[in-house]
Coordinates of C-alpha atoms (C1' of nucleotides) in Angstrom, one line a residue:
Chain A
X1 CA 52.2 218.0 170.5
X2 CA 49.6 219.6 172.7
X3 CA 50.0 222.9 173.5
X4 CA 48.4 225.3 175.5
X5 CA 47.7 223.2 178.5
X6 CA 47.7 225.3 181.3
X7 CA 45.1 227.9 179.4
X8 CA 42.0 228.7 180.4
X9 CA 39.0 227.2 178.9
X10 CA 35.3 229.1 178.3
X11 CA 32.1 227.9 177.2
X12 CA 31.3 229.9 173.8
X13 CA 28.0 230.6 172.9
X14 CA 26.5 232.5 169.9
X15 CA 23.0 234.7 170.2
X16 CA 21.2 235.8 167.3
X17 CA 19.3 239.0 167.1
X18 CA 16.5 237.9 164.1
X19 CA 15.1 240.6 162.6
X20 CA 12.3 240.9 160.2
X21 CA 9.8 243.6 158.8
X22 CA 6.1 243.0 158.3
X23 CA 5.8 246.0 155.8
X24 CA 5.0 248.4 159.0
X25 CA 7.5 247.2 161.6
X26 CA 10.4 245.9 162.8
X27 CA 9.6 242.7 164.5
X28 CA 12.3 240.3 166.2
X29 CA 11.8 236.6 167.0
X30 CA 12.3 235.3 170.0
X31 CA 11.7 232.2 171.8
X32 CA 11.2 230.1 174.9
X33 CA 14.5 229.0 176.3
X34 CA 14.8 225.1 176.3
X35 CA 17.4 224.4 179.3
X36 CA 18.3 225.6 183.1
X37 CA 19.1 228.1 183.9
X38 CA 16.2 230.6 183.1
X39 CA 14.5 227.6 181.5
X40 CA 11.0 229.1 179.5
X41 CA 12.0 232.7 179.9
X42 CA 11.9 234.6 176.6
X43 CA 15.5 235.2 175.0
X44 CA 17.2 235.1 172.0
X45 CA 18.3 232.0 170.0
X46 CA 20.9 230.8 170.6
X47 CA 23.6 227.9 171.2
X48 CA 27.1 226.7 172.3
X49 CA 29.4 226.9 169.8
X50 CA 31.2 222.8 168.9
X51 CA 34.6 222.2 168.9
X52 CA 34.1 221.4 164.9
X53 CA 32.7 224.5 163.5
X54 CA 33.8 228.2 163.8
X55 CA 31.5 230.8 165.8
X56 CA 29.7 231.7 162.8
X57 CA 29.1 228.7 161.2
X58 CA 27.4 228.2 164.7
X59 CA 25.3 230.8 164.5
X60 CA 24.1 229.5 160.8
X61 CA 23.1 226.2 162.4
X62 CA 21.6 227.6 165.2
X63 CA 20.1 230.3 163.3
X64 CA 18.7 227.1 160.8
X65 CA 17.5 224.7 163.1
X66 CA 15.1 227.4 164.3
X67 CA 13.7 228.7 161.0
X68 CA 15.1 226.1 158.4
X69 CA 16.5 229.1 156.4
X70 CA 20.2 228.7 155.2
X71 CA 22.4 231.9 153.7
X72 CA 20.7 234.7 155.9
X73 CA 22.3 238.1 155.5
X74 CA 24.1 237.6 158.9
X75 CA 26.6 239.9 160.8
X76 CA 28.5 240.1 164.1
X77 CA 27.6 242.9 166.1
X78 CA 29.0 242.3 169.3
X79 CA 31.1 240.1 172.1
X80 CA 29.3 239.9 175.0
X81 CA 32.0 238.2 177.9
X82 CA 31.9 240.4 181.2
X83 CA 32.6 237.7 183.9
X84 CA 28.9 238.3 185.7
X85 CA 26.6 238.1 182.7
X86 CA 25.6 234.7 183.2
X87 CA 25.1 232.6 187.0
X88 CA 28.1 231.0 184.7
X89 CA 30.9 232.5 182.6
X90 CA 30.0 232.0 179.1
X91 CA 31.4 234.3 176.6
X92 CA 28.8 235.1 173.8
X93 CA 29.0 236.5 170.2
X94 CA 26.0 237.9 169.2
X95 CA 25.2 238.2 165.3
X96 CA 21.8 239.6 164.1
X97 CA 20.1 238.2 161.2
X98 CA 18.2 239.5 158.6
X99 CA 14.6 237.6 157.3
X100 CA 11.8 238.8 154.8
X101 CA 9.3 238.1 157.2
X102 CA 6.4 237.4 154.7
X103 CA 8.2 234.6 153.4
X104 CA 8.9 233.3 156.4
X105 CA 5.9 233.5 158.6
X106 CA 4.6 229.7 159.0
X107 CA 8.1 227.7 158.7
X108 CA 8.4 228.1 162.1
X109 CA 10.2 225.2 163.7
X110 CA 7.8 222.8 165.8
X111 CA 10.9 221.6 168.8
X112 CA 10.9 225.9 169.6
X113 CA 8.1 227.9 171.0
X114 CA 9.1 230.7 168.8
X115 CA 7.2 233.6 168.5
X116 CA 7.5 237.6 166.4
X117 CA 7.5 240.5 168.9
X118 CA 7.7 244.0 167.8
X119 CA 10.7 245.0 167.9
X120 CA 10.0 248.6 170.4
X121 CA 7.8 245.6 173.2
X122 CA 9.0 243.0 173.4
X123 CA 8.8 240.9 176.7
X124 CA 11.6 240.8 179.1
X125 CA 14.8 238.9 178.1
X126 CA 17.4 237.0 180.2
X127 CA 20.3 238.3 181.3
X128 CA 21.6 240.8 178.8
X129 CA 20.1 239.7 176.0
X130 CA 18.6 243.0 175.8
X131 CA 21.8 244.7 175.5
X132 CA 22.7 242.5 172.7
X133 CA 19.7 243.9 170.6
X134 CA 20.8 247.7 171.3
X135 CA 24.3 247.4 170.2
X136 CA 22.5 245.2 167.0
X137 CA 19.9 247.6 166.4
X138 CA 23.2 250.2 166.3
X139 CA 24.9 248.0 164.0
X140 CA 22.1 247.8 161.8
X141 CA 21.8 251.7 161.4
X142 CA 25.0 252.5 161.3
X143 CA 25.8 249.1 158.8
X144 CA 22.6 250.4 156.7
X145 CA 23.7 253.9 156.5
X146 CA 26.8 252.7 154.6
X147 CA 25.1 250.1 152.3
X148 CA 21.8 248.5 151.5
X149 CA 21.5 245.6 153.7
X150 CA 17.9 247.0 154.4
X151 CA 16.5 244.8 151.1
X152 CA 17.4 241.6 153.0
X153 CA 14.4 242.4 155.0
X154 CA 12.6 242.8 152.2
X155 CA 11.2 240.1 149.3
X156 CA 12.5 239.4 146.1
X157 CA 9.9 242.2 144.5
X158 CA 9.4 245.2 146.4
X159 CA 7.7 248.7 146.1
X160 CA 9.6 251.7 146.5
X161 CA 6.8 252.8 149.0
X162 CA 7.8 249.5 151.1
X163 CA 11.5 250.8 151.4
X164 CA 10.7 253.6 152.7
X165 CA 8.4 253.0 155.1
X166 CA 11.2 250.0 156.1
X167 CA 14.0 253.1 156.5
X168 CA 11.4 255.3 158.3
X169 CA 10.9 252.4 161.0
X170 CA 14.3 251.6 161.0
X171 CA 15.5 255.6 161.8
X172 CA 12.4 256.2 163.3
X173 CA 11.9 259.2 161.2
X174 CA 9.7 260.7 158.2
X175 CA 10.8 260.6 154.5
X176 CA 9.8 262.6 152.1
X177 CA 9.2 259.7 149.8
X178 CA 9.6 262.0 146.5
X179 CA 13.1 262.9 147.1
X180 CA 13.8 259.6 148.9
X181 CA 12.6 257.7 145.8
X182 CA 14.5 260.2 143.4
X183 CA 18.0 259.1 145.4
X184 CA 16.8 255.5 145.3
X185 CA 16.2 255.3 141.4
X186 CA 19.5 257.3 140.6
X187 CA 21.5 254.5 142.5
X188 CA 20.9 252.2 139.6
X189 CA 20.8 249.4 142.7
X190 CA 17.0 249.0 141.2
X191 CA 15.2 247.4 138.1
X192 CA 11.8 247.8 137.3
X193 CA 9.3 245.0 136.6
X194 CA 6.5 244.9 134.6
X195 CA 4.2 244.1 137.7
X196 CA 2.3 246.0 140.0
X197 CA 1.4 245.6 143.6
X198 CA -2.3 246.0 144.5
X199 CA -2.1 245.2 147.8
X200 CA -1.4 248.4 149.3
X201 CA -2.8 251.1 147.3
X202 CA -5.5 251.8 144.7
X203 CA -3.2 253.2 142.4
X204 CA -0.6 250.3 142.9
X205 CA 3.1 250.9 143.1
X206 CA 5.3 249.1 141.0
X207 CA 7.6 246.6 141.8
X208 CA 11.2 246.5 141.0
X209 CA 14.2 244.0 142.4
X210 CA 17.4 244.4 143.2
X211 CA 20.4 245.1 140.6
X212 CA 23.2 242.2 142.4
X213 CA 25.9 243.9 140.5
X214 CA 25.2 247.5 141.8
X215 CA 24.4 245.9 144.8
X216 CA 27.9 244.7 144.7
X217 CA 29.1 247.7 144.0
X218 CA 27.5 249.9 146.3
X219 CA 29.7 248.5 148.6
X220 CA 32.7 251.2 150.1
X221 CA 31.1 253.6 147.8
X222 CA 30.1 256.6 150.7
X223 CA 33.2 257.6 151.8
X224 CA 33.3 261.0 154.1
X225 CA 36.2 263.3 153.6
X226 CA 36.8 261.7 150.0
X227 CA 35.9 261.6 146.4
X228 CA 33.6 259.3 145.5
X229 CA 35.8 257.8 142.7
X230 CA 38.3 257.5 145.3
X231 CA 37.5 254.0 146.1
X232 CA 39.6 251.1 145.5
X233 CA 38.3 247.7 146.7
Chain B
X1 CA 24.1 225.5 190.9
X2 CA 26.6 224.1 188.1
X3 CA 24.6 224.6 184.7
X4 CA 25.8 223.5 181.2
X5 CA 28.2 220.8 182.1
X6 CA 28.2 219.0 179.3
X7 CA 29.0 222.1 177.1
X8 CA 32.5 222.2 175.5
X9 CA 35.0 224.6 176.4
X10 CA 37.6 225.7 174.2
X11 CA 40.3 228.4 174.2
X12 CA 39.3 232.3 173.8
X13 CA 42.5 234.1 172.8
X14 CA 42.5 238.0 171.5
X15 CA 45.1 239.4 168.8
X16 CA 45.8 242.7 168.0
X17 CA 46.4 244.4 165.2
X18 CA 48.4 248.2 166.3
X19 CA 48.9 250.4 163.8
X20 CA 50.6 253.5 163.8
X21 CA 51.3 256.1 161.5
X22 CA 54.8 257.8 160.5
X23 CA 53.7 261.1 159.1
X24 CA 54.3 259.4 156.0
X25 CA 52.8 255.9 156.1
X26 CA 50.9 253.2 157.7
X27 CA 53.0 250.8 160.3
X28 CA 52.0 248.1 162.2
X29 CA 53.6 247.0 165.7
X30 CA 54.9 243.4 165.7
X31 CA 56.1 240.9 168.1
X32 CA 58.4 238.0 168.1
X33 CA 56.1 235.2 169.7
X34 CA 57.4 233.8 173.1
X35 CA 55.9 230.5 173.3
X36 CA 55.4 227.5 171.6
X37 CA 54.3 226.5 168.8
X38 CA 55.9 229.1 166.7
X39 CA 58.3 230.5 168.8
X40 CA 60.2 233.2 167.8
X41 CA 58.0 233.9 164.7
X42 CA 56.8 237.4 163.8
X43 CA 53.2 237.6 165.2
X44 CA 50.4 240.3 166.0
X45 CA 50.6 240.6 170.1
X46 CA 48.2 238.4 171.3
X47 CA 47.0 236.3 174.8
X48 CA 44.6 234.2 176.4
X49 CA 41.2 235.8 177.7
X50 CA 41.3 235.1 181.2
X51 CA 38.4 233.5 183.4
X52 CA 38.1 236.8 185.4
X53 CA 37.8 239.4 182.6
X54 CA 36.0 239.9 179.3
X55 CA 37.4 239.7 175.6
X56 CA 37.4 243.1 175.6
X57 CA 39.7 243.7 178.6
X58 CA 42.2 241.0 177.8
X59 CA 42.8 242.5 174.9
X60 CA 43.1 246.1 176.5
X61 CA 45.7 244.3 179.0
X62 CA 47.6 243.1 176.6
X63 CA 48.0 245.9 175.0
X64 CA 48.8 247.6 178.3
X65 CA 51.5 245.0 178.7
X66 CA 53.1 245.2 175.4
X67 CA 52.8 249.9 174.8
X68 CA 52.2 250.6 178.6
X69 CA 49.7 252.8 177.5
X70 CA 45.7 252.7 178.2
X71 CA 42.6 253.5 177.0
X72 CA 43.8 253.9 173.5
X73 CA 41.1 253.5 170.3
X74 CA 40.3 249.9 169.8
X75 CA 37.6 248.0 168.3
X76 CA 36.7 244.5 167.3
X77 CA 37.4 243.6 163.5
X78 CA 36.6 240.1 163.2
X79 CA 36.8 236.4 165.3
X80 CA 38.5 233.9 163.7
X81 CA 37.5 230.2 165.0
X82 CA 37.9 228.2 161.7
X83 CA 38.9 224.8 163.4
X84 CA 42.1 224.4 161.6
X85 CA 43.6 227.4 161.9
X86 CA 46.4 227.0 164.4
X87 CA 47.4 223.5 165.9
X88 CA 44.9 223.4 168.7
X89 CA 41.6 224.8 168.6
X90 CA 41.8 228.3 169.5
X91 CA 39.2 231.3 169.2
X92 CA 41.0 234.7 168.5
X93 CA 38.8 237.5 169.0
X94 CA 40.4 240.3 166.5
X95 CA 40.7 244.4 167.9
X96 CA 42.4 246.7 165.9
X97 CA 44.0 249.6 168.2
X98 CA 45.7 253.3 166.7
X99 CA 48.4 254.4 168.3
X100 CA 50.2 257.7 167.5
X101 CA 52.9 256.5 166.9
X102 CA 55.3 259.4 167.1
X103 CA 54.5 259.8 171.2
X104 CA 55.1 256.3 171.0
X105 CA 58.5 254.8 170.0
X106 CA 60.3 255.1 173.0
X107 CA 58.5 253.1 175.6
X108 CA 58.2 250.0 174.0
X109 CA 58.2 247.2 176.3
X110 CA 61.4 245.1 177.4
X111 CA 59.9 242.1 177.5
X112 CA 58.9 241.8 174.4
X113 CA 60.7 242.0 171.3
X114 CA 58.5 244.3 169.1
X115 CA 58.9 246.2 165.9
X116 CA 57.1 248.6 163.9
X117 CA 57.1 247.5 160.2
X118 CA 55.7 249.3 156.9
X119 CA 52.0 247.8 156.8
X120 CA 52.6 246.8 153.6
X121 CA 56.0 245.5 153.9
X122 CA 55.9 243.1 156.8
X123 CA 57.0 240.1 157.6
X124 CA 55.3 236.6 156.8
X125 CA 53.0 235.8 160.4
X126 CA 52.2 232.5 161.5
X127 CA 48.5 231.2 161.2
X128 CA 46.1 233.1 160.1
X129 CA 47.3 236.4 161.5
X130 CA 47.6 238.4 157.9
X131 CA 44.2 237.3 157.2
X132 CA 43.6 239.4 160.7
X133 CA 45.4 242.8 159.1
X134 CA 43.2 242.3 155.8
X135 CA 40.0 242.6 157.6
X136 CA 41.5 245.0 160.6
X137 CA 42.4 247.4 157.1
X138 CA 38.8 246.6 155.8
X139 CA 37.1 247.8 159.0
X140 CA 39.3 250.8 159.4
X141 CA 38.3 251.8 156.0
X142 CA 35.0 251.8 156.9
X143 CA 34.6 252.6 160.1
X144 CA 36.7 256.0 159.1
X145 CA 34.6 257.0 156.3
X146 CA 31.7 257.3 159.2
X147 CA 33.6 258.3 162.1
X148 CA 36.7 260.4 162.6
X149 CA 38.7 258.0 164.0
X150 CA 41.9 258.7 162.3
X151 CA 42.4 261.1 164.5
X152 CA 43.3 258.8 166.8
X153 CA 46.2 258.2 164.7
X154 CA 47.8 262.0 165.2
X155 CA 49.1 263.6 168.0
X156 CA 47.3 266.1 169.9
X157 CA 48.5 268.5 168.1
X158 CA 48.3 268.1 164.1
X159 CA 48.5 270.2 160.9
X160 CA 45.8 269.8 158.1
X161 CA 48.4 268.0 155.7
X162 CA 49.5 265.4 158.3
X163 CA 45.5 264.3 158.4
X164 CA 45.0 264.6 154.9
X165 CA 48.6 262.1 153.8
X166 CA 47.0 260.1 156.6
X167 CA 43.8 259.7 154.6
X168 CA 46.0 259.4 151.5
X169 CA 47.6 256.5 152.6
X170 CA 44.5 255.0 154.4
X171 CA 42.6 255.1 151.4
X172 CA 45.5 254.8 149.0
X173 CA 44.6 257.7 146.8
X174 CA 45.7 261.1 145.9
X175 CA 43.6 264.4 147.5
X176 CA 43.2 267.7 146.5
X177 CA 44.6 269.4 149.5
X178 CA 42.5 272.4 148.7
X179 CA 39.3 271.0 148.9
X180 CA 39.7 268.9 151.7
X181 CA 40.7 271.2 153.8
X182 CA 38.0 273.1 153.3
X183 CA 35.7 270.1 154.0
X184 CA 37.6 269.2 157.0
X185 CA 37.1 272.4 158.4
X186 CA 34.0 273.2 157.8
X187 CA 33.0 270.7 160.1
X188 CA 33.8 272.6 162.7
X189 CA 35.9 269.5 163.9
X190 CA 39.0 271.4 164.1
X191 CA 40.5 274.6 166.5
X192 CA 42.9 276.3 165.4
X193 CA 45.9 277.2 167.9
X194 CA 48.2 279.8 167.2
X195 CA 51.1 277.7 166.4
X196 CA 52.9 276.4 163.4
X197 CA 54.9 273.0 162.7
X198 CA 57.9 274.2 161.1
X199 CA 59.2 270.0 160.8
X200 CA 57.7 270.0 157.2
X201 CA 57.7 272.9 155.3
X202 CA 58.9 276.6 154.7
X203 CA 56.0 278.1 155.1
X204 CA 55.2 275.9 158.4
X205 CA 51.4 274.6 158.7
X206 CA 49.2 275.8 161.4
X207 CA 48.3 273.2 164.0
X208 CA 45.2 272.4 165.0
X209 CA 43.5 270.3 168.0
X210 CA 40.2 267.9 168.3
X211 CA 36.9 270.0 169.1
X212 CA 36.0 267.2 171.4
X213 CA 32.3 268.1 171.7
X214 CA 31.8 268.1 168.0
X215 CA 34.1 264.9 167.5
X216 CA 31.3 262.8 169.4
X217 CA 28.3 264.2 167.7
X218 CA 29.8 263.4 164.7
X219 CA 29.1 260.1 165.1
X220 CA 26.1 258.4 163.4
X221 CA 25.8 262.0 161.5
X222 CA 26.4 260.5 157.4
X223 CA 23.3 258.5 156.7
X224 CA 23.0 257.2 153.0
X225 CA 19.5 257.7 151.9
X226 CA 18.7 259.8 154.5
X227 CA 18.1 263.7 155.0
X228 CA 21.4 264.5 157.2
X229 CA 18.7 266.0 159.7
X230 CA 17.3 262.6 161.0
X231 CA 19.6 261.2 163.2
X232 CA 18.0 261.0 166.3
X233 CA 20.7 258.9 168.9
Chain C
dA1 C1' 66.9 290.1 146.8
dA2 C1' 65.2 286.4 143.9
dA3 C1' 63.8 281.8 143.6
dT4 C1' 61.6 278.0 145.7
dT5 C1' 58.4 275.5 148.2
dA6 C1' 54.3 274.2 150.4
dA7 C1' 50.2 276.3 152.9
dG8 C1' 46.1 278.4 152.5
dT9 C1' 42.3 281.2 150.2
dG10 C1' 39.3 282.3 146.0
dT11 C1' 36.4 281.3 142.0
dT12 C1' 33.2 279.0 139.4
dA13 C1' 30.6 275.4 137.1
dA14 C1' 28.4 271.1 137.9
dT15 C1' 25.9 268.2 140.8
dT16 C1' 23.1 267.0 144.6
dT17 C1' 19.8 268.1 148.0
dG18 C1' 15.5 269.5 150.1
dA19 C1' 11.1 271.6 149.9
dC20 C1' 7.1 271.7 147.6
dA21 C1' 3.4 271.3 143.4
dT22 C1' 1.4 268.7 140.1
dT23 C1' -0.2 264.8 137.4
dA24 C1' -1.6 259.9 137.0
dA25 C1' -3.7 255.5 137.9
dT26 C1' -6.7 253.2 140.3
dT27 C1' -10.8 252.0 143.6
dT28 C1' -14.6 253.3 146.3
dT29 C1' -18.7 255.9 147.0
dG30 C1' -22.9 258.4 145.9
Chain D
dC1 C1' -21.5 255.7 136.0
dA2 C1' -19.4 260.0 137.3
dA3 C1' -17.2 262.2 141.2
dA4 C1' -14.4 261.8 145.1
dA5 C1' -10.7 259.8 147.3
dT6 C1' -6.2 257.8 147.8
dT7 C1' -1.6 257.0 147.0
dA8 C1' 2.1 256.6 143.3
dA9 C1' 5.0 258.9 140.5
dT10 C1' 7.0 262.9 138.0
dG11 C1' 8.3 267.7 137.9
dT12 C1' 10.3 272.4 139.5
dC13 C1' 13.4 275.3 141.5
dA14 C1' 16.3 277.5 144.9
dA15 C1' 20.0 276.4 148.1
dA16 C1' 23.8 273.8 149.4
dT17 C1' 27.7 271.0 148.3
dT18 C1' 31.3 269.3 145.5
dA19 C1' 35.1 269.2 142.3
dA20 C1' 38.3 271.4 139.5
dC21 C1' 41.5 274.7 139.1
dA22 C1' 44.0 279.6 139.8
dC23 C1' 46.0 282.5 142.8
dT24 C1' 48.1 284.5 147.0
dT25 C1' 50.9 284.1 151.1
dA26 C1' 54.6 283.0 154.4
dA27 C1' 58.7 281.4 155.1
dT28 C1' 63.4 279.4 153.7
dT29 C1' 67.2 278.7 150.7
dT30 C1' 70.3 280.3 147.3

DNA sequence: AAATTAAGTGTTAATTTGACATTAATTTTG
DNA sequence: CAAAATTAATGTCAAATTAACACTTAATTT
């Protein structure tokens, strides 16, 4: 049976906020938009989503066609469908995606002129694509307050001086990196390796990686106006 | 011009998952579906995102259609666009609303047949719609250990142990009245009136109101891993 | 008037935070 | 090759916050 018939339609479309930090700043990738309208005006990546595949299994594909990168930390972070936002409606669901950038650098995909902007000047965007960074920029604060997506931006080693230069730019604030590093290390969420980075500093700072099962964990665990054992899932 | 032509369409509904609470527990408002397929089943209220109007407002408008009430708390949880989730391929954009539920009761719409059930005693929902409640519970777990939005819950008027069972039964855990009180008001979140409920107890509880100014600056204000002092937006 | 109930205030020890000083491991420079 | 420079890492301590628990208070019921 076919139901539904007399329902609207709309063209779907997913956009993907890519983010990525070179060890000093947020950068965000953008590139040169392939088809009319707007044709080879900076703007986000992005795609209609096919009858066969959900929104976000869209935004993978899209999101993989550019950078050949599969399993990206990836998030929803807004619906963007006000009638006017495009010459046609189009109803988009923006995601941003998380990238350590160092790896990533030269696998850039030859069909897209893609290209790494800072994040704070970037050129102008098409419609509101600029809008959709805000509200993911806001989802990424307010996401990394609550649990530490911030180390998808970040290689498989890091130093605990590269974290916290990454949350400075991220809240746009100074850390004291003694206290900051104290509350890091008591989290457990680290392990230390046996390695040092030389890159940086004279002294070298060590590297560590992530512990997956406290980074499981970590998950729910900063509840306001509640225990901290109180947490159930 | 007529741009992306060749683009497939496909049908954007919204659902919407309304909870309420009884002073004593979570509910959630149901609806007997009125069209096919899956008539007459217990569903979350849902509809078709018109051509003129964006996700967001269909799923205010239904709302409006079902409560007659507007501008109440709501906020997308979650799309769901799996391609074999109902008959047809259909997109359901997911917004979870809070309703105080006590105002409420009374004006429930004629035209629909709608019943409040215990959130964790409802009835089986066709397609994926409990899925929808699991992550519209996830998100308000979340999103209320940031942000006071249980509040939205209570009546204007509330005592400190009708917020704190709310929490109870949000979180499903068992608070020591004592000390959250005292963390709830020392947040300066809370104005006393000079009035007591008398519904509940002997002694009677006095009730307190929203000190709107400080409920919106609360917002963004419990960063993880960050001195409390750097929010900056 | 005494018992009962739940609200609300107090007390204290343990933990966490924030501010700041110091030590340590390197490399560069003179 | 020693001294200076640089940044990492550890240490200290007072102040603030939290968690656990005892007690007082206001009102109703018996």
């Amino acid at each position: 049976m076919d139901f539904y018939k007399n329902e609207p339609q709309t063209l779907l479309a997913v956009d993907c906020v890519i983010l990525g930090f070179n060890g000093e700043s947020l950068e965000i990738l953008l590139v040169k938009r392939g088809i009319a309208p707007e044709r080879n005006k900076w703007s986000l990546m992005g795609g209609f989503v096919y009858e066969d595949e959900s929104p976000e299994k869209a935004a993978s594909r899209v999101l993989k066609k550019l950078t050949n990168l599969e399993d990206l930390y990836m998030e929803n972070c807004g619906i963007f469908g006000e009638p006017g936002r495009e010459e046609r409606r189009v109803v988009s669901i923006v995601y941003f995606a998380l990238i350590d950038a160092t790896q990533y650098r030269h696998i850039l995909s030859e069909e897209y002129e893609a290209k790494w902007f800072p994040l704070d000047k970037h050129p102008k965007l098409i419609f509101d694509h600029e809008d959709m960074i805000s509200t993911a920029k806001h989802t990424l604060r307010t996401k990394a307050a609550l649990y530490p997506i911030l180390f998808e931006l970040l290689p498989e080693k890091f130093t605990i001086p590269q974290i916290a230069s990454l949350y400075e730019c991220v809240y746009n604030i100074d850390l004291d990196k003694r206290n900051f590093s104290r509350k890091l290390l008591s989290s457990g969420l680290l392990i230390k390796l046996n390695e040092k980075d030389k890159e940086n500093s004279r002294k070298g700072a060590f590297f560590y990686r992530l512990n997956m099962d406290i980074y499981k964990e970590k998950i729910m665990s900063f509840l306001r106006y509640l225990p901290s054992w109180s947490v159930d899932e």
